Amino acid sequence: MGLPDRRWATKLIERTSQGLIVLHVLLTSYYGSLGVSLMLWVNLACTVSGVIGLRMLRMGQVRLHILILYLSELIQLTASAVFVGWSAGFQLPLIGLTAMVFLGEYLGRSMKLPYIPALPLGIINFGVYILAFLTFFHRPGLFELPYSAVQSVEVLWSTAAFALLVMGLVSVVQLTSVSEHSLANKAETDKLTGLLNRAGYDRLLAELDLKSTTLLLVDTDKFKGINDKFGHETGDRVLKKISRSLLANFRHNDYVCRIGGDEFAILMLNVEALADEKIDEKIHFINRELAETFEDELPIVSVSVGGAHGAEAENWVELFKHADTVLYQVKQDGGRGCRIYNRK
C-alpha cells in the first residue's frame, strides 16, 4: 500500500503549481520579445503570485493557495482575451481552469484536505466565458499580434490546459485505486480522534526514509488526573482537542498519529535547517491554545514534546529512543515544553 492519500494530493497540487509558474515565465519572456508590455506585466504578476501561492501551500494554507492559483489564472486568461484577442488560446484554457477547480474540490473531499467549493468558481468561469464570447469573439485584441505569434501562444496555453485535463483523468484513476484500500485505511485509523493509530504509524516507518524524517513524541501532561477528576468522557474530549490542535499547527504533509492512550507521534518530512526553533514555537503555541478553555469549558491541559532527527539515528528504534530520552527530560523539568535531541 502507498503512503496516505493526503501527502499524494498535496504533492499533486504542488506539481501543478510549479508547472503553471514555468508557463508564466515562458509567457513573460515571449510577450516581452513581442513588445506587448501589458501582457508581460500580467504574466510577471502571475509568476509572482504563483510563487507566493506555492509558499502558502508549503505552510499548509491549502485553501489560500488554491484561491491565489485560480484568481491569477482567471486574470491571465481575461487579459489575454482583452489585449491579444479571443483567438490567443482563451477557450481551452478556461475549460482547463474550470476542470482544475472541480478537481481541487474532488481532491479536497476525497483526501480530507481543506478545499474551496468549486461550483461558485465554475459559475464565475461560465460568466467570464459568456462575457468574453459576446465581446471579443472574432475580434482582435488591443494589440495585434502576428499570426505566428498567435499560434505560439495558443500552443502554450492549449498544452497547459490539456495537461490539466490529463492530470484530472489520471487523478481519478489513482483515486479509484486508492479507494480499494479504504478498508485497510480504516484499520489504521484511531476511532476517537481520526488520526492514524499505532498500526498506521508502524506502516509509515516501513515506508518513509529515516534520514529525511523528524520524529516528535507528544505526551499529555497529567492526563490521568483529568480522567480521575472529570471522568473519561471529558478525557476523550481533551484528547480530541489535542488532536485538532496538532493537525492545525503542523503541515499537511506531516503525519500525526495517536500511538497510545494519551501519547501522540508526529512524523515530519524534509524539515528545514532551522526547524528546531520553529517546532519549539509550534509547541508553545499549541500549549497556549490548550490553555484556552472559555469556549469548550474543558480543563486546562498541556503537552510535553521530545523530538529527534532521523539523520542522527541508525534505525527507527534508535530514533524513537532519542526522542523518548529528551521527552523524559522535559517531563522531569515539569512538562509543558519541547526539546530536540542533539548528539553533539
CSV table of N, CA and C in Angstrom, one decimal, residues 11 17 33-34 41 65 71-72 78 89 91 102 132 142 144 151 165 203 219 240-241 251 260 266 284 290 302 321:
chain,number,residue,atom,x,y,z
A,11,LYS,N,1.1,16.8,-3.0
A,11,LYS,CA,2.2,16.8,-4.0
A,11,LYS,C,1.7,17.0,-5.4
A,17,SER,N,1.1,23.6,-9.6
A,17,SER,CA,1.5,25.0,-9.3
A,17,SER,C,2.9,25.3,-10.0
A,33,SER,N,9.4,39.7,-25.8
A,33,SER,CA,10.1,39.6,-27.2
A,33,SER,C,9.2,40.2,-28.2
A,34,LEU,N,7.8,40.1,-28.0
A,34,LEU,CA,6.9,40.7,-29.0
A,34,LEU,C,6.6,42.2,-28.7
A,41,TRP,N,3.6,42.3,-18.1
A,41,TRP,CA,3.4,42.5,-16.7
A,41,TRP,C,2.4,41.6,-16.1
A,65,HIS,N,-3.9,28.9,-1.1
A,65,HIS,CA,-3.1,28.6,-2.3
A,65,HIS,C,-4.0,28.4,-3.5
A,71,LEU,N,-7.4,32.6,-9.1
A,71,LEU,CA,-7.6,34.0,-9.4
A,71,LEU,C,-6.5,34.5,-10.4
A,72,SER,N,-5.3,34.1,-10.2
A,72,SER,CA,-4.2,34.6,-11.1
A,72,SER,C,-4.4,34.0,-12.5
A,78,THR,N,-8.4,36.4,-18.9
A,78,THR,CA,-9.2,37.5,-19.2
A,78,THR,C,-8.3,38.6,-19.9
A,89,GLY,N,-5.7,31.5,-27.7
A,89,GLY,CA,-5.8,30.4,-26.8
A,89,GLY,C,-6.6,30.7,-25.5
A,91,GLN,N,-10.2,29.8,-25.1
A,91,GLN,CA,-11.3,28.9,-24.8
A,91,GLN,C,-10.9,27.7,-24.0
A,102,PHE,N,-12.7,22.1,-10.1
A,102,PHE,CA,-13.6,21.0,-9.7
A,102,PHE,C,-12.7,19.8,-9.2
A,132,ALA,N,-16.7,37.2,-22.5
A,132,ALA,CA,-15.6,37.3,-23.4
A,132,ALA,C,-16.1,36.9,-24.8
A,142,LEU,N,-6.5,44.5,-28.2
A,142,LEU,CA,-6.0,45.8,-28.2
A,142,LEU,C,-4.6,45.9,-28.9
A,144,GLU,N,-2.4,43.9,-31.8
A,144,GLU,CA,-2.5,43.0,-32.9
A,144,GLU,C,-1.2,42.2,-33.0
A,151,GLN,N,-0.4,31.8,-32.9
A,151,GLN,CA,-0.3,30.3,-32.9
A,151,GLN,C,0.6,29.8,-31.8
A,165,LEU,N,-6.2,18.7,-17.9
A,165,LEU,CA,-7.3,17.7,-18.1
A,165,LEU,C,-6.7,16.3,-18.0
A,203,ARG,N,3.3,1.3,9.9
A,203,ARG,CA,3.4,1.1,8.4
A,203,ARG,C,4.2,2.3,7.8
A,219,ASP,N,3.4,13.8,24.7
A,219,ASP,CA,2.8,13.2,25.8
A,219,ASP,C,1.9,14.2,26.5
A,240,LYS,N,-9.4,14.8,21.9
A,240,LYS,CA,-9.8,15.3,20.6
A,240,LYS,C,-9.3,16.7,20.3
A,241,LYS,N,-9.4,17.5,21.4
A,241,LYS,CA,-8.9,18.9,21.3
A,241,LYS,C,-7.4,18.9,21.0
A,251,ARG,N,2.2,20.9,9.3
A,251,ARG,CA,2.0,20.9,7.9
A,251,ARG,C,1.1,19.7,7.4
A,260,GLY,N,-0.8,5.8,21.6
A,260,GLY,CA,-1.1,5.2,22.9
A,260,GLY,C,-2.3,6.0,23.4
A,266,ILE,N,4.4,12.5,15.8
A,266,ILE,CA,4.4,13.3,14.6
A,266,ILE,C,5.6,13.0,13.8
A,284,HIS,N,4.8,25.7,21.8
A,284,HIS,CA,4.4,26.8,22.7
A,284,HIS,C,3.0,27.3,22.3
A,290,LEU,N,-4.3,25.1,24.1
A,290,LEU,CA,-4.9,24.1,25.0
A,290,LEU,C,-5.2,24.7,26.4
A,302,SER,N,-1.9,20.5,28.9
A,302,SER,CA,-0.7,20.9,28.2
A,302,SER,C,0.0,19.6,27.7
A,321,LYS,N,14.2,6.1,20.6
A,321,LYS,CA,14.9,6.2,21.9
A,321,LYS,C,15.4,7.6,22.1
